[in-house]
CSV table of C-alpha atoms and ligand atoms in Angstrom, one decimal:
chain,number,residue,atom,x,y,z
A,1,ASN,CA,19.4,-52.6,-6.4
A,2,LEU,CA,20.6,-56.0,-7.7
A,3,ARG,CA,17.3,-56.5,-9.5
A,4,ARG,CA,17.4,-53.0,-11.0
A,5,ASP,CA,20.9,-53.5,-12.2
A,6,PHE,CA,19.9,-56.9,-13.7
A,7,VAL,CA,17.0,-55.4,-15.6
A,8,ALA,CA,19.3,-52.6,-16.9
A,9,ASN,CA,21.9,-55.2,-18.0
A,10,VAL,CA,19.3,-57.5,-19.7
A,11,SER,CA,17.9,-54.5,-21.6
A,12,HIS,CA,21.3,-53.5,-22.7
A,13,GLU,CA,22.2,-57.0,-23.8
A,14,LEU,CA,19.0,-57.4,-25.8
A,15,ARG,CA,19.3,-54.0,-27.3
A,16,THR,CA,22.6,-54.7,-29.0
A,17,PRO,CA,21.3,-57.6,-31.3
A,18,ILE,CA,17.9,-55.9,-31.8
A,19,THR,CA,19.7,-52.7,-33.0
A,20,ALA,CA,21.8,-54.8,-35.4
A,21,ILE,CA,18.7,-56.7,-36.8
A,22,LYS,CA,16.8,-53.4,-37.2
A,23,GLY,CA,19.8,-51.8,-39.0
A,24,ALA,CA,20.1,-54.8,-41.4
A,25,VAL,CA,16.4,-54.9,-42.2
A,26,GLU,CA,16.2,-51.1,-42.7
A,27,THR,CA,19.2,-51.3,-45.1
A,28,LEU,CA,17.5,-54.1,-47.0
A,29,LEU,CA,14.3,-52.1,-47.2
A,30,ALA,CA,16.2,-49.0,-48.4
A,31,GLY,CA,17.3,-50.9,-51.5
A,32,ALA,CA,20.2,-53.3,-50.5
A,33,ASN,CA,17.9,-56.2,-51.4
A,34,GLU,CA,18.3,-55.3,-55.0
A,35,ASN,CA,21.9,-56.4,-55.0
A,36,PRO,CA,22.2,-60.1,-54.3
A,37,GLN,CA,25.5,-59.8,-52.5
A,38,ASP,CA,24.4,-57.0,-50.2
A,39,SER,CA,21.1,-58.9,-49.6
A,40,GLN,CA,22.9,-62.0,-48.6
A,41,ARG,CA,25.2,-60.0,-46.2
A,42,PHE,CA,22.5,-58.2,-44.4
A,43,LEU,CA,20.3,-61.3,-44.1
A,44,GLU,CA,23.3,-63.2,-42.6
A,45,ILE,CA,23.7,-60.3,-40.0
A,46,ALA,CA,20.0,-60.5,-39.1
A,47,ASN,CA,20.2,-64.3,-38.9
A,48,ARG,CA,23.3,-64.3,-36.6
A,49,GLN,CA,21.9,-61.6,-34.3
A,50,SER,CA,18.6,-63.5,-34.0
A,51,ASP,CA,20.6,-66.6,-32.9
A,52,ARG,CA,22.2,-64.3,-30.3
A,53,LEU,CA,18.9,-63.1,-29.0
A,54,ASN,CA,17.7,-66.6,-28.8
A,55,ALA,CA,20.9,-67.7,-26.9
A,56,ILE,CA,20.4,-64.9,-24.3
A,57,ILE,CA,16.8,-65.7,-23.8
A,58,GLU,CA,17.5,-69.4,-23.5
A,59,ASP,CA,20.1,-68.7,-20.8
A,60,LEU,CA,17.8,-66.2,-19.0
A,61,LEU,CA,15.1,-68.8,-18.9
A,62,ALA,CA,17.5,-71.5,-17.6
A,63,LEU,CA,18.6,-69.1,-14.8
A,64,SER,CA,15.0,-68.3,-13.8
A,65,ARG,CA,14.0,-72.0,-13.8
A,66,LEU,CA,17.0,-72.7,-11.5
A,67,GLU,CA,16.0,-69.9,-9.2
A,68,ARG,CA,12.4,-71.0,-9.1
A,69,ASP,CA,13.4,-74.6,-8.3
A,70,ALA,CA,15.9,-73.6,-5.7
A,71,GLU,CA,13.2,-71.4,-4.0
A,72,SER,CA,10.6,-74.2,-4.0
A,73,ALA,CA,11.4,-77.8,-3.3
A,74,GLY,CA,15.0,-77.7,-4.6
A,75,ILE,CA,16.2,-79.7,-7.5
A,76,GLU,CA,15.9,-83.4,-7.6
A,77,LEU,CA,19.2,-85.2,-6.7
A,78,ALA,CA,20.0,-88.9,-7.0
A,79,GLU,CA,23.1,-91.0,-6.6
A,80,GLU,CA,24.6,-91.3,-10.1
A,81,SER,CA,27.7,-92.6,-11.8
A,82,LEU,CA,29.7,-89.6,-13.1
A,83,LEU,CA,31.6,-91.2,-16.0
A,84,PRO,CA,28.5,-91.4,-18.3
A,85,ILE,CA,27.7,-87.8,-17.5
A,86,LEU,CA,31.3,-86.7,-18.4
A,87,GLU,CA,31.2,-88.9,-21.5
A,88,SER,CA,28.0,-87.2,-22.6
A,89,VAL,CA,29.7,-83.8,-22.0
A,90,VAL,CA,32.6,-84.8,-24.3
A,91,GLN,CA,30.1,-85.9,-27.0
A,92,CYS,CA,28.2,-82.6,-26.7
A,93,CYS,CA,31.4,-80.6,-27.1
A,94,ALA,CA,33.1,-82.8,-29.7
A,95,THR,CA,32.0,-80.8,-32.8
A,96,ALA,CA,33.1,-77.5,-31.2
A,97,ALA,CA,36.4,-79.0,-30.3
A,98,GLU,CA,37.0,-80.5,-33.7
A,99,THR,CA,36.1,-77.2,-35.4
A,100,LYS,CA,38.8,-75.5,-33.4
A,101,ASN,CA,41.2,-78.4,-33.6
A,102,VAL,CA,41.3,-78.7,-29.8
A,103,GLN,CA,41.7,-82.1,-28.1
A,104,LEU,CA,39.4,-83.2,-25.4
A,105,ARG,CA,40.8,-85.6,-22.7
A,106,LEU,CA,38.7,-87.3,-20.1
A,107,PHE,CA,40.0,-88.9,-16.9
A,108,CYS,CA,37.5,-90.6,-14.6
A,109,THR,CA,37.0,-94.0,-13.1
A,110,LYS,CA,33.7,-95.7,-13.6
A,111,GLU,CA,33.3,-96.2,-9.9
A,112,LEU,CA,33.0,-92.5,-9.2
A,113,THR,CA,29.5,-91.5,-8.0
A,114,ALA,CA,27.8,-88.4,-6.5
A,115,CYS,CA,24.4,-87.2,-5.6
A,116,VAL,CA,23.5,-85.1,-8.6
A,117,ASN,CA,20.8,-84.0,-11.0
A,118,SER,CA,22.4,-85.4,-14.2
A,119,PRO,CA,21.0,-83.1,-16.9
A,120,LEU,CA,21.8,-80.0,-14.8
A,121,LEU,CA,25.3,-81.1,-13.8
A,122,GLU,CA,25.9,-82.0,-17.5
A,123,GLN,CA,24.8,-78.5,-18.5
A,124,ALA,CA,27.2,-76.9,-16.0
A,125,ILE,CA,30.2,-79.0,-17.2
A,126,VAL,CA,29.3,-78.4,-20.8
A,127,ASN,CA,29.3,-74.6,-20.1
A,128,LEU,CA,32.8,-75.0,-18.6
A,129,VAL,CA,34.2,-77.2,-21.4
A,130,ASP,CA,32.6,-74.9,-24.0
A,131,ASN,CA,34.4,-71.9,-22.6
A,132,ALA,CA,37.6,-73.9,-22.3
A,133,ILE,CA,37.4,-74.6,-26.0
A,134,LYS,CA,36.3,-71.1,-26.9
A,135,TYR,CA,39.3,-69.5,-25.1
A,136,SER,CA,41.9,-72.0,-26.3
A,137,ASP,CA,44.0,-71.9,-29.5
A,138,ALA,CA,44.2,-74.6,-32.1
A,139,GLN,CA,46.3,-77.7,-31.1
A,140,GLU,CA,45.7,-77.1,-27.4
A,141,THR,CA,44.2,-79.7,-25.0
A,142,VAL,CA,41.2,-79.4,-22.7
A,143,SER,CA,41.1,-82.0,-19.9
A,144,ILE,CA,38.1,-83.0,-17.9
A,145,GLU,CA,38.9,-85.0,-14.7
A,146,GLY,CA,36.8,-86.5,-12.0
A,147,TRP,CA,37.9,-87.9,-8.7
A,148,GLN,CA,37.0,-88.3,-5.0
A,149,ASN,CA,39.0,-87.1,-2.0
A,150,GLY,CA,37.6,-87.8,1.4
A,151,ASN,CA,34.0,-86.7,1.5
A,152,GLN,CA,34.2,-84.5,-1.6
A,153,VAL,CA,34.0,-85.2,-5.3
A,154,PHE,CA,36.0,-83.0,-7.6
A,155,ILE,CA,35.3,-82.3,-11.3
A,156,LYS,CA,38.0,-80.3,-12.9
A,157,VAL,CA,38.0,-78.6,-16.4
A,158,GLN,CA,41.4,-77.4,-17.4
A,159,ASP,CA,42.6,-75.5,-20.5
A,160,ARG,CA,45.9,-74.2,-21.6
A,161,GLY,CA,44.3,-71.2,-23.3
A,162,HIS,CA,44.4,-67.4,-22.9
A,163,GLY,CA,43.8,-67.3,-19.2
A,164,ILE,CA,42.1,-64.6,-17.2
A,165,PRO,CA,43.7,-61.6,-15.5
A,166,LYS,CA,43.6,-61.9,-11.7
A,167,ASP,CA,41.6,-58.8,-11.1
A,168,HIS,CA,38.6,-60.2,-13.1
A,169,LEU,CA,38.4,-63.5,-11.1
A,170,PRO,CA,36.3,-62.3,-8.1
A,171,ARG,CA,33.4,-61.1,-10.4
A,172,LEU,CA,33.7,-63.8,-13.1
A,173,PHE,CA,30.5,-65.7,-12.0
A,174,GLU,CA,28.3,-62.6,-12.1
A,175,ARG,CA,25.6,-62.4,-14.8
A,176,PHE,CA,26.8,-60.7,-17.9
A,177,TYR,CA,30.3,-60.2,-16.5
A,178,ARG,CA,32.9,-60.6,-19.2
A,179,VAL,CA,36.6,-60.0,-19.4
A,180,ASP,CA,36.4,-58.8,-23.0
A,181,ALA,CA,32.7,-58.1,-23.9
A,182,ALA,CA,33.4,-57.5,-27.7
A,183,ARG,CA,35.3,-60.7,-28.0
A,184,SER,CA,32.8,-62.7,-26.0
A,185,ARG,CA,29.9,-61.4,-28.3
A,186,ALA,CA,31.9,-62.1,-31.4
A,187,ILE,CA,32.3,-65.8,-30.5
A,188,GLY,CA,28.7,-66.2,-29.6
A,189,GLY,CA,28.9,-65.8,-25.8
A,190,THR,CA,26.0,-64.5,-23.7
A,191,GLY,CA,27.9,-63.7,-20.6
A,192,LEU,CA,25.6,-66.0,-18.6
A,193,GLY,CA,27.3,-69.3,-18.9
A,194,LEU,CA,29.3,-69.1,-15.6
A,195,ALA,CA,26.3,-67.6,-13.7
A,196,ILE,CA,24.3,-70.7,-14.7
A,197,VAL,CA,27.2,-73.0,-13.6
A,198,LYS,CA,27.3,-71.3,-10.2
A,199,HIS,CA,23.5,-71.6,-9.7
A,200,ILE,CA,23.5,-75.3,-10.7
A,201,ILE,CA,26.4,-76.1,-8.4
A,202,GLN,CA,24.8,-74.2,-5.5
A,203,ALA,CA,21.7,-76.2,-6.0
A,204,HIS,CA,23.9,-79.3,-5.5
A,205,ASN,CA,25.1,-77.8,-2.2
A,206,GLY,CA,28.6,-77.6,-3.8
A,207,GLU,CA,30.9,-74.9,-4.9
A,208,VAL,CA,32.9,-73.9,-8.0
A,209,THR,CA,36.3,-72.4,-8.0
A,210,VAL,CA,38.6,-70.8,-10.6
A,211,HIS,CA,42.3,-70.5,-10.9
A,212,SER,CA,43.8,-68.8,-13.9
A,213,ALA,CA,46.9,-67.1,-15.1
A,214,LEU,CA,47.3,-65.0,-18.3
A,215,GLY,CA,48.9,-67.0,-21.1
A,216,VAL,CA,49.0,-70.1,-19.0
A,217,GLY,CA,45.3,-71.2,-18.9
A,218,SER,CA,42.4,-71.7,-16.5
A,219,VAL,CA,41.2,-74.4,-14.2
A,220,PHE,CA,37.6,-74.5,-13.1
A,221,THR,CA,36.8,-77.0,-10.3
A,222,ILE,CA,33.4,-78.2,-9.2
A,223,ILE,CA,33.3,-79.5,-5.7
A,224,LEU,CA,30.4,-81.7,-4.6
A,225,PRO,CA,29.7,-83.0,-1.1
A,226,VAL,CA,29.5,-86.8,-0.6
A,227,SER,CA,26.5,-87.6,1.5
B,1,ADP,P1,30.6,-66.0,-22.1
B,1,ADP,O1,29.3,-66.3,-22.8
B,1,ADP,O2,31.1,-64.6,-22.4
B,1,ADP,O3,31.6,-67.0,-22.3
B,1,ADP,P2,30.6,-66.8,-19.4
B,1,ADP,O4,29.7,-66.5,-18.2
B,1,ADP,O5,30.6,-68.3,-19.8
B,1,ADP,O6,30.2,-65.9,-20.5
B,1,ADP,O7,32.1,-66.4,-19.0
B,1,ADP,C1,32.3,-65.1,-18.6
B,1,ADP,C2,33.7,-64.6,-19.0
B,1,ADP,O8,34.7,-65.3,-18.4
B,1,ADP,C3,33.9,-64.8,-20.5
B,1,ADP,O9,33.4,-63.7,-21.3
B,1,ADP,C4,35.5,-64.8,-20.5
B,1,ADP,O10,36.0,-63.5,-20.5
B,1,ADP,C5,35.8,-65.5,-19.2
B,1,ADP,N1,36.1,-66.9,-19.3
B,1,ADP,C6,35.3,-67.9,-19.0
B,1,ADP,N2,35.9,-69.1,-19.1
B,1,ADP,C7,37.1,-68.9,-19.6
B,1,ADP,C8,38.3,-69.7,-20.0
B,1,ADP,N3,38.2,-71.0,-19.9
B,1,ADP,N4,39.4,-69.1,-20.4
B,1,ADP,C9,39.4,-67.7,-20.5
B,1,ADP,N5,38.4,-66.9,-20.1
B,1,ADP,C10,37.3,-67.4,-19.7
């Protein structure tokens, strides 16, 4: 049943941008290309929607690679210092943060280490920070914090943005689950970001939690075991 639902969801998600691209191209062919302004407008629609298709397919491929690796030998893990990974996340998200006038803050000691797959963990944290920026307003702060407590390492991404209504939290990490689908699509979301985070953290034998309140903000915490 899950697989059938997933195929139906993927088809639905792909159909939306394809319908928009086809509509734009048909309008151009029907004569809109003769007017430079119309032409520009419909080409921009086709371009934006192709980017969207691409983003969905990239995310689906990332998920299927993760599933394949988890089923076979598992992902490769090594003891790594976390500060460089978190610094790289900040670098990756700096442009998006500047564009939205959101401040990124990083708190982590250089001694903190964990058993991780660096590129995958970085991707998971980028997804969380990217969301935190997307769902914040200008002038707000997104903080990224790493620390160890006993035999667990915590990586927390906190925003003071829109927050998520409580009844959505249990399903938030499901593929294509969104609180507001139209808004997510409008800001370039695929609805797969958190599903990817969950898979990556599971492959690290860890867990990811969310606490959120409407109008107050959200806190996503990755918890990794210390071997
Ligand atoms: P999307 O591509 O839509 O962002 P995700 O899987 O990353 O997909 O997130 C799923 C949904 O969770 C989003 O559509 C959004 O409604 C909600 N969400 C995720 N992170 C946040 C956040 N930091 N603040 C508010 N809502 C969030």
